[in-house]
Coordinates of C-alpha atoms in Angstrom, one line a residue:
X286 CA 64.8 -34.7 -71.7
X287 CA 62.0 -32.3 -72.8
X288 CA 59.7 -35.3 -73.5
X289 CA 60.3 -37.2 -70.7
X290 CA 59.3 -33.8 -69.1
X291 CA 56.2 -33.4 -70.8
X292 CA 55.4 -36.9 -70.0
X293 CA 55.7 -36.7 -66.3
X294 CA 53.3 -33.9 -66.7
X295 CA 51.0 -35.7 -68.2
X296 CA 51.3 -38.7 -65.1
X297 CA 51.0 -35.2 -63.0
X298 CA 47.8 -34.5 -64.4
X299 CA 46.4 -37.9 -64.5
X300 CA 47.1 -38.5 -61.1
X301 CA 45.2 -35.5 -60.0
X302 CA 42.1 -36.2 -62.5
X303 CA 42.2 -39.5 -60.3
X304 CA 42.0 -37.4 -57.3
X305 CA 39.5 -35.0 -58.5
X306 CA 37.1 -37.8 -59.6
X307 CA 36.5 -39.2 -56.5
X308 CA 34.4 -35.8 -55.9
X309 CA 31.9 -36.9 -58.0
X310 CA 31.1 -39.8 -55.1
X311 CA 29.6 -39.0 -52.1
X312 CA 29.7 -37.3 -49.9
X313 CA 30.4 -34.3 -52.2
X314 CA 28.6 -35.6 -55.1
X315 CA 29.5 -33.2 -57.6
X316 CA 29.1 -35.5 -60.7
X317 CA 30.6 -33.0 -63.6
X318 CA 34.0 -33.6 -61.2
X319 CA 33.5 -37.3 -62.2
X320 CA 32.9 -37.0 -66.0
X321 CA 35.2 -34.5 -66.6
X322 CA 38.1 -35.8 -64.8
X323 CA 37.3 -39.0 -66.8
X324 CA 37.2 -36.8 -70.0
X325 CA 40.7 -35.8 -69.4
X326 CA 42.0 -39.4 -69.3
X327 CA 40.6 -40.2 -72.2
X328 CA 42.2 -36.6 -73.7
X329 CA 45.9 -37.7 -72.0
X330 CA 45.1 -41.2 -73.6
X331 CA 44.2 -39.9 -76.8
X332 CA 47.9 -38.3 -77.4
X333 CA 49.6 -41.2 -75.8
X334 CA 50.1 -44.3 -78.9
X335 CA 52.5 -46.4 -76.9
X336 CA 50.8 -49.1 -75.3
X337 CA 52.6 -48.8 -72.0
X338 CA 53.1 -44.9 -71.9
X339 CA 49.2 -45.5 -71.8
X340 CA 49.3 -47.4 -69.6
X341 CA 51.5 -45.8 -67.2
X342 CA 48.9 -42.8 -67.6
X343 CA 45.8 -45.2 -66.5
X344 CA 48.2 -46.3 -63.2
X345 CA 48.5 -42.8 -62.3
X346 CA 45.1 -41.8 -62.7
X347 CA 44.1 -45.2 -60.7
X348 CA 46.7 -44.2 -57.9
X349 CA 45.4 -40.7 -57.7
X350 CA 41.8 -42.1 -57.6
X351 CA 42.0 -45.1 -55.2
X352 CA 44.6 -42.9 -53.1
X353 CA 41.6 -40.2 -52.6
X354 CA 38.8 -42.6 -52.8
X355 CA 39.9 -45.7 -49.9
X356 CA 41.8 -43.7 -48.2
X357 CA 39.9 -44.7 -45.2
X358 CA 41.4 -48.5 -45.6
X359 CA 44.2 -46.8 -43.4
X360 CA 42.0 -45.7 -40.7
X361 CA 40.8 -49.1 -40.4
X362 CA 44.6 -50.6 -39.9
X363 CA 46.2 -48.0 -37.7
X364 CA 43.1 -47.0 -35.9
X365 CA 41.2 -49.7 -35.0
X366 CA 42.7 -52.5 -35.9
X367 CA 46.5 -52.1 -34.3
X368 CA 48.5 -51.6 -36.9
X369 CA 51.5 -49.6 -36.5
X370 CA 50.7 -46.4 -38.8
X371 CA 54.1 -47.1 -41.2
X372 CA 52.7 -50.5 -42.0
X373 CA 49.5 -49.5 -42.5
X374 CA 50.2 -46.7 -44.5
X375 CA 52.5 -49.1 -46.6
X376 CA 49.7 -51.6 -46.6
X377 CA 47.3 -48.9 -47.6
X378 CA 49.5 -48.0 -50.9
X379 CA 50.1 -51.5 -51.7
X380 CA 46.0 -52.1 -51.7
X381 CA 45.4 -48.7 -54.2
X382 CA 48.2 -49.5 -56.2
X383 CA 46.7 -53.1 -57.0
X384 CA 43.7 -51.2 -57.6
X385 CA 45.6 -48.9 -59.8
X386 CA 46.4 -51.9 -62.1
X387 CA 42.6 -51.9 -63.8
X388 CA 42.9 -48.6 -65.3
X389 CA 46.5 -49.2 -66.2
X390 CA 45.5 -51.9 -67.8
X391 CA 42.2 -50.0 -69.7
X392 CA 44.8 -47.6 -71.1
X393 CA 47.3 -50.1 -72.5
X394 CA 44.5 -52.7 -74.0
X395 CA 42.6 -49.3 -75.5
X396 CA 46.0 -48.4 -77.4
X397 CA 46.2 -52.0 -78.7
X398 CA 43.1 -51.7 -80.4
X399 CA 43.2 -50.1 -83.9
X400 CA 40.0 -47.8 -84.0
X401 CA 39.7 -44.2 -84.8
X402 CA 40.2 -41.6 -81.9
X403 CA 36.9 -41.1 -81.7
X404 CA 36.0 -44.5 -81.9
X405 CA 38.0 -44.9 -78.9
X406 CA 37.0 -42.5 -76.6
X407 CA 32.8 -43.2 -77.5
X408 CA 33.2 -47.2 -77.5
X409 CA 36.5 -48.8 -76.4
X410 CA 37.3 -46.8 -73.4
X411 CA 33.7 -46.8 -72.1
X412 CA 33.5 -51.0 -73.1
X413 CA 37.0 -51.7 -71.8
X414 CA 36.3 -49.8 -68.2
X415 CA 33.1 -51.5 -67.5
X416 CA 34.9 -54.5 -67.9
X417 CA 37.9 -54.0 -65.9
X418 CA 35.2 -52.8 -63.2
X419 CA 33.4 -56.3 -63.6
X420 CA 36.5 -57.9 -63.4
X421 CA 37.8 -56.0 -60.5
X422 CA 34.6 -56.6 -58.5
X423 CA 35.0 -59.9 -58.8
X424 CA 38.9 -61.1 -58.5
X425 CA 40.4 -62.3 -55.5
X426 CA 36.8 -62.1 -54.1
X427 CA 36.2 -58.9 -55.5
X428 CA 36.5 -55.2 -54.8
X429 CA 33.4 -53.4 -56.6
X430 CA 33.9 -49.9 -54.5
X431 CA 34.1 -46.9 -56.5
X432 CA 32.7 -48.4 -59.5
X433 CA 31.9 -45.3 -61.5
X434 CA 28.5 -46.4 -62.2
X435 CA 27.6 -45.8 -58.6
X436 CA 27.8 -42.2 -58.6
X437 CA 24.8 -42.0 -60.8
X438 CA 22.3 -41.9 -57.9
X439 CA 20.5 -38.3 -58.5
X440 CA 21.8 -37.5 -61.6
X441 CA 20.0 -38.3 -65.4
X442 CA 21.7 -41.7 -65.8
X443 CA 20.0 -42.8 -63.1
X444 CA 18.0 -44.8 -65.1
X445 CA 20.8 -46.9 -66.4
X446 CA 20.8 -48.9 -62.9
X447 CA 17.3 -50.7 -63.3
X448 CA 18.1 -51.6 -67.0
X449 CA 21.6 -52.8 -66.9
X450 CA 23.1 -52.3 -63.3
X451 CA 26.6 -51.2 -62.2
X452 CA 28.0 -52.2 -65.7
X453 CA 25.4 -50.5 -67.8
X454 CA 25.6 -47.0 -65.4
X455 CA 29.4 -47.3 -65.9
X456 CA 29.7 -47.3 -69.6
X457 CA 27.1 -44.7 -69.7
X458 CA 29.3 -42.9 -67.4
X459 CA 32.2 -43.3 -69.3
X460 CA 30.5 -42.7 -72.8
X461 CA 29.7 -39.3 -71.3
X462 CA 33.2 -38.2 -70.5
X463 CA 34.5 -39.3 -74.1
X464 CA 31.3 -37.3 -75.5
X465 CA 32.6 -34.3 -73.5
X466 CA 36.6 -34.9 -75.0
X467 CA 35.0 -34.7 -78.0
X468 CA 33.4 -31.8 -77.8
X469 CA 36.4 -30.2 -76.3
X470 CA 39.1 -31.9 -78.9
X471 CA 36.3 -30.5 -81.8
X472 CA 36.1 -34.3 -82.7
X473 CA 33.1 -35.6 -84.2
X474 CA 31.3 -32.7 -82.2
X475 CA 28.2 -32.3 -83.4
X476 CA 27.6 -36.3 -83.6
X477 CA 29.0 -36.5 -79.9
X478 CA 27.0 -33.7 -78.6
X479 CA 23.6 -35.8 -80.1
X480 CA 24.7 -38.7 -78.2
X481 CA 25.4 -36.8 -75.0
X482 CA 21.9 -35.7 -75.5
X483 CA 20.8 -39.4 -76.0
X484 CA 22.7 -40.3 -73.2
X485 CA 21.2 -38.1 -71.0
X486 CA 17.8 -38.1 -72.0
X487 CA 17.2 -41.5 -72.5
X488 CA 18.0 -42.3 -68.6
X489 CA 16.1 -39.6 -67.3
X490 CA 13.4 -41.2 -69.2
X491 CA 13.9 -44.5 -67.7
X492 CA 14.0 -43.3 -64.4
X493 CA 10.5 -42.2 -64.8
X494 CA 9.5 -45.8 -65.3
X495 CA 8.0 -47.6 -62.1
X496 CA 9.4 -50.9 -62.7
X497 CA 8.2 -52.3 -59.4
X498 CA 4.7 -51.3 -57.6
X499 CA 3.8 -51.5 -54.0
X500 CA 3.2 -54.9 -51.9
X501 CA 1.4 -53.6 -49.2
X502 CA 0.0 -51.0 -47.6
X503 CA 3.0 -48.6 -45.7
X504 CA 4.9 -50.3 -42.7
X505 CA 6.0 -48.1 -39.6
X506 CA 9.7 -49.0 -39.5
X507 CA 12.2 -47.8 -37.2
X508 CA 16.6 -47.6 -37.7
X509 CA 18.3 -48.2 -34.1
X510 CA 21.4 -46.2 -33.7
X511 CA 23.1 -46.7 -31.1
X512 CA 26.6 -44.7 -31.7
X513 CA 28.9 -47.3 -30.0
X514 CA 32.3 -46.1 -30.3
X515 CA 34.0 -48.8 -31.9
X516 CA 37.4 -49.3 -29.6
X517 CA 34.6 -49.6 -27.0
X518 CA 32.2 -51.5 -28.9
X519 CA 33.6 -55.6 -27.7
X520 CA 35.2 -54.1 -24.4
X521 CA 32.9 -56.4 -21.5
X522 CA 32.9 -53.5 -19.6
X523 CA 30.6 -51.3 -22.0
X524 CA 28.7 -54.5 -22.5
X525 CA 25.4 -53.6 -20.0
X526 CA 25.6 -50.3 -21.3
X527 CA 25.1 -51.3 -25.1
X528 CA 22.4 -53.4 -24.1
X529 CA 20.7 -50.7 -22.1
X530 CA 21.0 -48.3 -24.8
X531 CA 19.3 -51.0 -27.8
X532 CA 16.6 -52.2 -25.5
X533 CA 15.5 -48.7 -24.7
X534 CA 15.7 -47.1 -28.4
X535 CA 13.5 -50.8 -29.0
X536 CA 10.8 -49.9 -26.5
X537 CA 10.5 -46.2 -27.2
X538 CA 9.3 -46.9 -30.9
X539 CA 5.7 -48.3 -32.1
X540 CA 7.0 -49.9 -35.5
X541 CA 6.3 -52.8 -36.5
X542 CA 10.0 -54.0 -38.0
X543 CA 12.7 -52.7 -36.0
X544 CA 16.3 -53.0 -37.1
X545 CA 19.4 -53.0 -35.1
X546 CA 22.5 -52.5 -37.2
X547 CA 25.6 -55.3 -37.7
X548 CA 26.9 -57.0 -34.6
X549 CA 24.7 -54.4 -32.4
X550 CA 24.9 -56.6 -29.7
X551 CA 29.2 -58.1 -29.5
X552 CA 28.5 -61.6 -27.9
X553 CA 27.6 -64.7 -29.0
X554 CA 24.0 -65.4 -29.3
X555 CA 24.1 -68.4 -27.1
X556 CA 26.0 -66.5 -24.7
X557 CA 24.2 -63.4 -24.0
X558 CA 21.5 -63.1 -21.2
X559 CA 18.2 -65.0 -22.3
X560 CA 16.2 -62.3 -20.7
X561 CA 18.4 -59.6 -23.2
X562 CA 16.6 -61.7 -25.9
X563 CA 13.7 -61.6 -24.5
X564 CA 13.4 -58.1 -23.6
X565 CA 14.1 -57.2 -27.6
X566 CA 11.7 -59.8 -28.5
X567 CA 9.2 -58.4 -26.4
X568 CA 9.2 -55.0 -27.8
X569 CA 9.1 -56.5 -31.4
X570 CA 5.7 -58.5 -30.2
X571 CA 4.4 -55.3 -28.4
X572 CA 4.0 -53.8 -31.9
X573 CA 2.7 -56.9 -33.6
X574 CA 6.2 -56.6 -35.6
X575 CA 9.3 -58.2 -35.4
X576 CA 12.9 -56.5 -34.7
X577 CA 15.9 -57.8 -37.3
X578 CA 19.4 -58.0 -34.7
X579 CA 22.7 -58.4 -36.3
X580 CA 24.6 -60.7 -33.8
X581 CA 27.8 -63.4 -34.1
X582 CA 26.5 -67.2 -34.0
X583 CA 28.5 -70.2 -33.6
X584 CA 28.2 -73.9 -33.6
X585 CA 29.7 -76.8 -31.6
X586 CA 33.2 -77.4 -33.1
X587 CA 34.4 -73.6 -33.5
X588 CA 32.9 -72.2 -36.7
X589 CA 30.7 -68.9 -36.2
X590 CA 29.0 -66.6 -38.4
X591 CA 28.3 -62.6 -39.0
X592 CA 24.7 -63.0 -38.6
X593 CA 21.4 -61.5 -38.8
X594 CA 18.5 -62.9 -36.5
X595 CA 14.7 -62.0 -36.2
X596 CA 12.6 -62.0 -33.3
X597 CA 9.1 -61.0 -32.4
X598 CA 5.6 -62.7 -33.7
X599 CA 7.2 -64.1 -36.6
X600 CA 9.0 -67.6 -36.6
X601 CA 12.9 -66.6 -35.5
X602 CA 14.8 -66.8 -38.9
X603 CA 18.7 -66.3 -39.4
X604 CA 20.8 -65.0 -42.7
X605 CA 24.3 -65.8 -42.3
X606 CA 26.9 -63.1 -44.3
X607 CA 28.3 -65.0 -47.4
X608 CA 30.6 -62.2 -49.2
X609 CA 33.5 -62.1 -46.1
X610 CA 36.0 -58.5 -46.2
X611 CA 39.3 -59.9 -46.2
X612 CA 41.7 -59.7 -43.4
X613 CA 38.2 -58.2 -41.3
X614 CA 36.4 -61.1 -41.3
X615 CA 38.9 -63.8 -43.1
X616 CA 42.5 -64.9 -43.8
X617 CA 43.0 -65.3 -47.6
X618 CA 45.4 -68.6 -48.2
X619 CA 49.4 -66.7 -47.2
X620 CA 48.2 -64.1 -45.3
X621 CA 47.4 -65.6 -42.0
X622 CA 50.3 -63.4 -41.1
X623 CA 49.1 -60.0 -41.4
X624 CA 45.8 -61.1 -40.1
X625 CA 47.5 -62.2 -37.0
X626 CA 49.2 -58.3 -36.6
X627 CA 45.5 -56.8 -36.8
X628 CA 43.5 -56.5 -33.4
X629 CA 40.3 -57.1 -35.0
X630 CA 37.7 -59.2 -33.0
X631 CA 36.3 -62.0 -34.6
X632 CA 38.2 -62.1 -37.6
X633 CA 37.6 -65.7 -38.5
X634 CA 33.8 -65.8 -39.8
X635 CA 32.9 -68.7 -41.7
X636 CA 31.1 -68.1 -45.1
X637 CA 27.1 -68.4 -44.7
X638 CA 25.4 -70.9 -47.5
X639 CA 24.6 -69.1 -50.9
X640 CA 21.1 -69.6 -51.5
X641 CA 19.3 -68.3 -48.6
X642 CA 16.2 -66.7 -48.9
X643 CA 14.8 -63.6 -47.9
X644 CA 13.4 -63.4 -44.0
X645 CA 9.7 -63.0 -43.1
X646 CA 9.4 -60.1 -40.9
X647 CA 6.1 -58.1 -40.0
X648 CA 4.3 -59.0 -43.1
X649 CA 7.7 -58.6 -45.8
X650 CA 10.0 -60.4 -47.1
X651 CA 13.7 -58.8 -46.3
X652 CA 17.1 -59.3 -48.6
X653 CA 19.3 -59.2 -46.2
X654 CA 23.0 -57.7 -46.6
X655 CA 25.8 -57.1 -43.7
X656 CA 27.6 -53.8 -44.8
X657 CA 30.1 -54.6 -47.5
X658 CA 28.0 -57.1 -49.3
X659 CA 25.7 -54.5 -50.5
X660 CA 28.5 -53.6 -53.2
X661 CA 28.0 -56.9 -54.9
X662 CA 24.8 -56.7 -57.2
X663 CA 24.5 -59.5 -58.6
X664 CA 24.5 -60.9 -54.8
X665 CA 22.0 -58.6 -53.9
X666 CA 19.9 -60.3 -57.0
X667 CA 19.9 -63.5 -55.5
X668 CA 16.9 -63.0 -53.4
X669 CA 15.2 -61.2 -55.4
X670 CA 12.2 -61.0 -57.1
X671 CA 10.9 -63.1 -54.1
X672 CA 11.8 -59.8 -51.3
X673 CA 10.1 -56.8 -51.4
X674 CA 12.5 -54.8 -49.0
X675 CA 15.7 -54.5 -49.0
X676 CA 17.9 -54.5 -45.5
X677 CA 21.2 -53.4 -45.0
X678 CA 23.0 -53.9 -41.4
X679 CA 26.3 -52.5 -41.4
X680 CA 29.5 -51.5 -38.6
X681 CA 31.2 -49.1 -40.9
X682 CA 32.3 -47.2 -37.2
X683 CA 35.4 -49.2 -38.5
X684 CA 36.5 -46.4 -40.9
X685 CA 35.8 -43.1 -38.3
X686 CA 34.7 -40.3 -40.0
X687 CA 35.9 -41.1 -43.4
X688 CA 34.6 -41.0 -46.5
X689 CA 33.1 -44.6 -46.3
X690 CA 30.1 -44.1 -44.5
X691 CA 28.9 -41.3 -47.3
X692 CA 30.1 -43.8 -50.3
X693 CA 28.2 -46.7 -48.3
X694 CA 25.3 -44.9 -48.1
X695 CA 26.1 -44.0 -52.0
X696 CA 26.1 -47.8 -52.8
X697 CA 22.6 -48.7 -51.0
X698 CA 20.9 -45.8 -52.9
X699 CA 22.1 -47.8 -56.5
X700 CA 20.8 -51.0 -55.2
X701 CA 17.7 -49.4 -54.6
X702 CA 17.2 -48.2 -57.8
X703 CA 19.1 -51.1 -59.7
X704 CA 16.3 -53.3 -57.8
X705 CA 13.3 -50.9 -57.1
X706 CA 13.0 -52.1 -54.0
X707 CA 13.4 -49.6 -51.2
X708 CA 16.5 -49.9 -49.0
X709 CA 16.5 -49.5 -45.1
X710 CA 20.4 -49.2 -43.6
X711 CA 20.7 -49.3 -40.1
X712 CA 24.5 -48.7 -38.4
X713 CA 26.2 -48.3 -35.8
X714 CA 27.7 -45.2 -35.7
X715 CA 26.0 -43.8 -39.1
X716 CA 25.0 -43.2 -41.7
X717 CA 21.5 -44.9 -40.4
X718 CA 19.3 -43.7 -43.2
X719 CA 16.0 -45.0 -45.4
X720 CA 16.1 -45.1 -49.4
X721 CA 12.9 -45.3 -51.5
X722 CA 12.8 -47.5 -54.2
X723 CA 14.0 -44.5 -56.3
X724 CA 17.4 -44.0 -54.8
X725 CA 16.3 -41.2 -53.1
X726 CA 17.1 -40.8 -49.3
X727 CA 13.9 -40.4 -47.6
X728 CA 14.8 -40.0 -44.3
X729 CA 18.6 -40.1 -42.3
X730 CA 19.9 -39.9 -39.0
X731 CA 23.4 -37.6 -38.3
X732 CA 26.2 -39.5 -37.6
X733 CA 28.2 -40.3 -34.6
X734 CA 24.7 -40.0 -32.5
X735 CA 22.3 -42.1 -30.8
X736 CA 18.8 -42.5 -31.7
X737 CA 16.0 -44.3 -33.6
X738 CA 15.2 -43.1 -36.8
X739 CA 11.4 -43.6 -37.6
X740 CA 9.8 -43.9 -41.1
X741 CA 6.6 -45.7 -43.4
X742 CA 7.8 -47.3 -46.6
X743 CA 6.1 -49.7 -48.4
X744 CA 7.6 -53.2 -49.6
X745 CA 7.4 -53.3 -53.4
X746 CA 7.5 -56.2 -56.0
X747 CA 7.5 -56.9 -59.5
X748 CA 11.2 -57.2 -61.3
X749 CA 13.4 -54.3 -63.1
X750 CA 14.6 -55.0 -66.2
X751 CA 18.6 -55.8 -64.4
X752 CA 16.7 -58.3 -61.5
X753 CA 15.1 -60.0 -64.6
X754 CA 18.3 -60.2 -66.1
X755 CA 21.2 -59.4 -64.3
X756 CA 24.4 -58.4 -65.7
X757 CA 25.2 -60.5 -68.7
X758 CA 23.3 -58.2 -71.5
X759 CA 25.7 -55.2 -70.4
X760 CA 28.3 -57.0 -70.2
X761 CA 28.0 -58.2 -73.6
X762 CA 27.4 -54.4 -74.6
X763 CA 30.3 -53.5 -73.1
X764 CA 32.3 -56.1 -74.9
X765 CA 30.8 -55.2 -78.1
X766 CA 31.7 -51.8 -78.4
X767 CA 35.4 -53.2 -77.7
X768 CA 35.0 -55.8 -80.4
X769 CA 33.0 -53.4 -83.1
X770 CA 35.3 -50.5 -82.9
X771 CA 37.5 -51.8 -85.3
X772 CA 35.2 -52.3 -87.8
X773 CA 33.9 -48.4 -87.2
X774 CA 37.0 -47.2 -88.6
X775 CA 37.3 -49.3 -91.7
X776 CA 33.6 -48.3 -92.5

């Protein structure tokens, strides 16, 4: 009885490291919550031999952390998308749990593998979590949020983004925490504290690398705004109003790329007004620029698409969204079901082609993403090094005033620095904001407020080394470690 006691302690305290970590994400960004939290799962780990005890422990840190972390998942199924609050909140567990399953299974396949403590907590925990996080960002279509290697955004393993991505900033992330259970445990100290040190130093050196240089002179952009609540956003009655409110933020700026965030206006394309069109256009060609309008488009026969179009002096282009949210904007195979019990408007979207290419827009070339594809890299990649902006349209009104808008904004700034390409995100109800090609915000608008927020920022090419590469090197890293362990400990 007293171990089983000590034991649901020890889930106790996993579960709230889990919880605590998610601090170290925006919008609190307190990294030493992350590492340390981390550390501690590695020190509960490190007492733990039995495979599934260890396992059990990863589950409850994963439940603590997802529970915190996407909490917001519930907001979108009660709130706005009909839900009735039990199911959703059932729903909502079911998701983190799943979720919960790549940690669990971090701590049981770390147990398995027979390397020296220290060994464990400097290579096979680090190796083994980027994986999982690879792995979970791509399964079942993929779930990449809170991928620890996000949070390194302002911090000295920033650097780790350009040279290895999500997967690279993650082990370093994780390498950190085991270098501060060392310390702690007195294991190894004085070799951990030199790699800490290494760590540390060597991405704060990278970060001081311009990978990428400017295109062109500096363009006058401008973010619309427009703060359309979103049980109002598709009802026909606040229709003229949401067109009122775009064309005017449109006509009261001089920039010459204007960018109107996901689905700004809620029709059809070839259903709304032509002289709507027109009147956007016109502003865009009054500037000598071009305006990027994230719209629905559909074909004869019933398919439509969550689309981006640009008008103004520039030949009209279109990207289509290819990375679809499930249950938002598709029905996996077996769920029609619960897709049907949601009140989500135009939940059906059909996937756009993979290999489009950026769009030419006053003078750049733009790598278009529709909110949740930002999270995916190695999608972001795609279009690149031919882009030399990178544009982010986005409806995360979905989630009310939630953590997701902070840990969207979060996952822009890494793609800006895992590409050096700066990053422009335009929503609807915030956070509207402009990134440099450093991962620093440069300019953002509050949220749940209308306006049009106004910058210059200069398109940029050249390739970093992860856009050369993308995220095979780190991956094989990672499963190095993982494979080399072993052989640590019978050196």
């Amino acid at each position: 009885m007293r171990a089983t006691g000590r034991f649901a302690r020890r889930l106790a305290a996993a579960a709230a490291a889990g919880a605590l970590a998610v601090a170290g994400f925006a919008p609190a960004e307190f990294f030493v919550a992350l590492v340390a939290s981390l550390a501690l799962l590695v020190h509960l780990w490190s007492r733990e031999q039995a495979s599934a005890r260890a396992a059990a422990l990863g589950f409850a840190f994963g439940l603590g952390f997802f529970g915190a972390g996407v909490s917001w998942v519930y907001v979108s199924l009660a709130r706005f998308g009909g839900l009735a609050p039990p199911l959703a909140a059932a729903a909502t567990a079911v998701f983190c749990a799943l979720l919960a399953l790549f940690p669990a299974a971090v701590g049981a396949l770390q147990a398995k593998v027979p390397a020296a403590p220290l060994a464990r907590a400097l290579a096979v925990v680090p190796g083994l979590w980027a994986l999982a996080e690879a792995l979970r960002g791509w399964l079942f279509t993929g779930f990449p949020w809170l991928s620890v290697g996000h949070a390194v955004p302002g911090t000295p393993l920033a650097g780790y983004a350009p040279l290895g991505g999500t997967v690279a900033a993650s082990l370093a992330v994780v390498c950190l925490a085991g270098c501060t259970w060392a310390v702690a445990a007195r294991k190894g100290r004085l070799g951990a504290l030199a790699l800490a040190a290494a760590l540390l130093g060597a991405g704060a050196l990278a970060s001081r690398i311009a990978w990428t240089e400017p295109a062109a002179a500096p363009l006058r952009v401008a973010l619309l705004q427009g703060n359309v609540a979103q049980d109002l956003k598709f009802d026909p009655e606040r229709w003229p109003r949401t067109v009122q409110t775009y064309a005017r933020l449109a006509e009261g700026t001089r920039a010459r790329l204007i960018v109107l965030p996901e689905t700004a206006l809620p029709r059809f394309l070839d259903t709304i007004e032509p002289a709507v069109i027109e009147r956007l256009a016109a502003a865009a060609r009054r500037n000598g620029g071009d305006l990027v309008l994230g719209v629905p488009v559909r074909a004869p026969g019933g398919r439509y698409w969550n689309s981006v179009v640009t008008l103004g002096v520039s030949p009209s282009a279109r990207y289509d969204k290819v990375h679809l949210v499930p249950f938002g904007e598709f029905a996996p195979p077996g769920f029609a079901w619960f897709a049907r019990a949601l009140a989500i408007p135009l939940s059906d979207f059909s996937r756009g082609a993979a290999d489009q290419r950026p769009l030419a827009a006053a003078g750049e070339r733009l790598a278009v993403s529709i909110c949740y594809e930002n999270a995916f890299g190695a999608e972001v990649r795609a279009q690149l090094p031919e882009a030399t902006l990178l544009v982010n349209v986005s409806n995360v009104a979905w989630f009310g005033d939630s953590l997701a808008p902070a840990q969207h904004l979060q996952i822009g700034r890494f793609r800006a620095l895992e590409t050096g390409r700066p990053l422009l995100a335009a929503t609807n109800t915030g956070i509207t904001a402009v990134v440099g090609a450093d991962g620093a915000v440069l300019a953002r608008l509050p949220q749940f407020r209308e306006g049009a927020l106004e910058a210059e920022i200069a398109g940029r090419r050249g390739q970093t080394p992860y856009v050369r590469t993308g995220d095979a090197p780190a991956l094989a890293a990672a499963l190095a470690l993982v494979v080399l362990a072993p052989w640590l400990r019978r050196r």
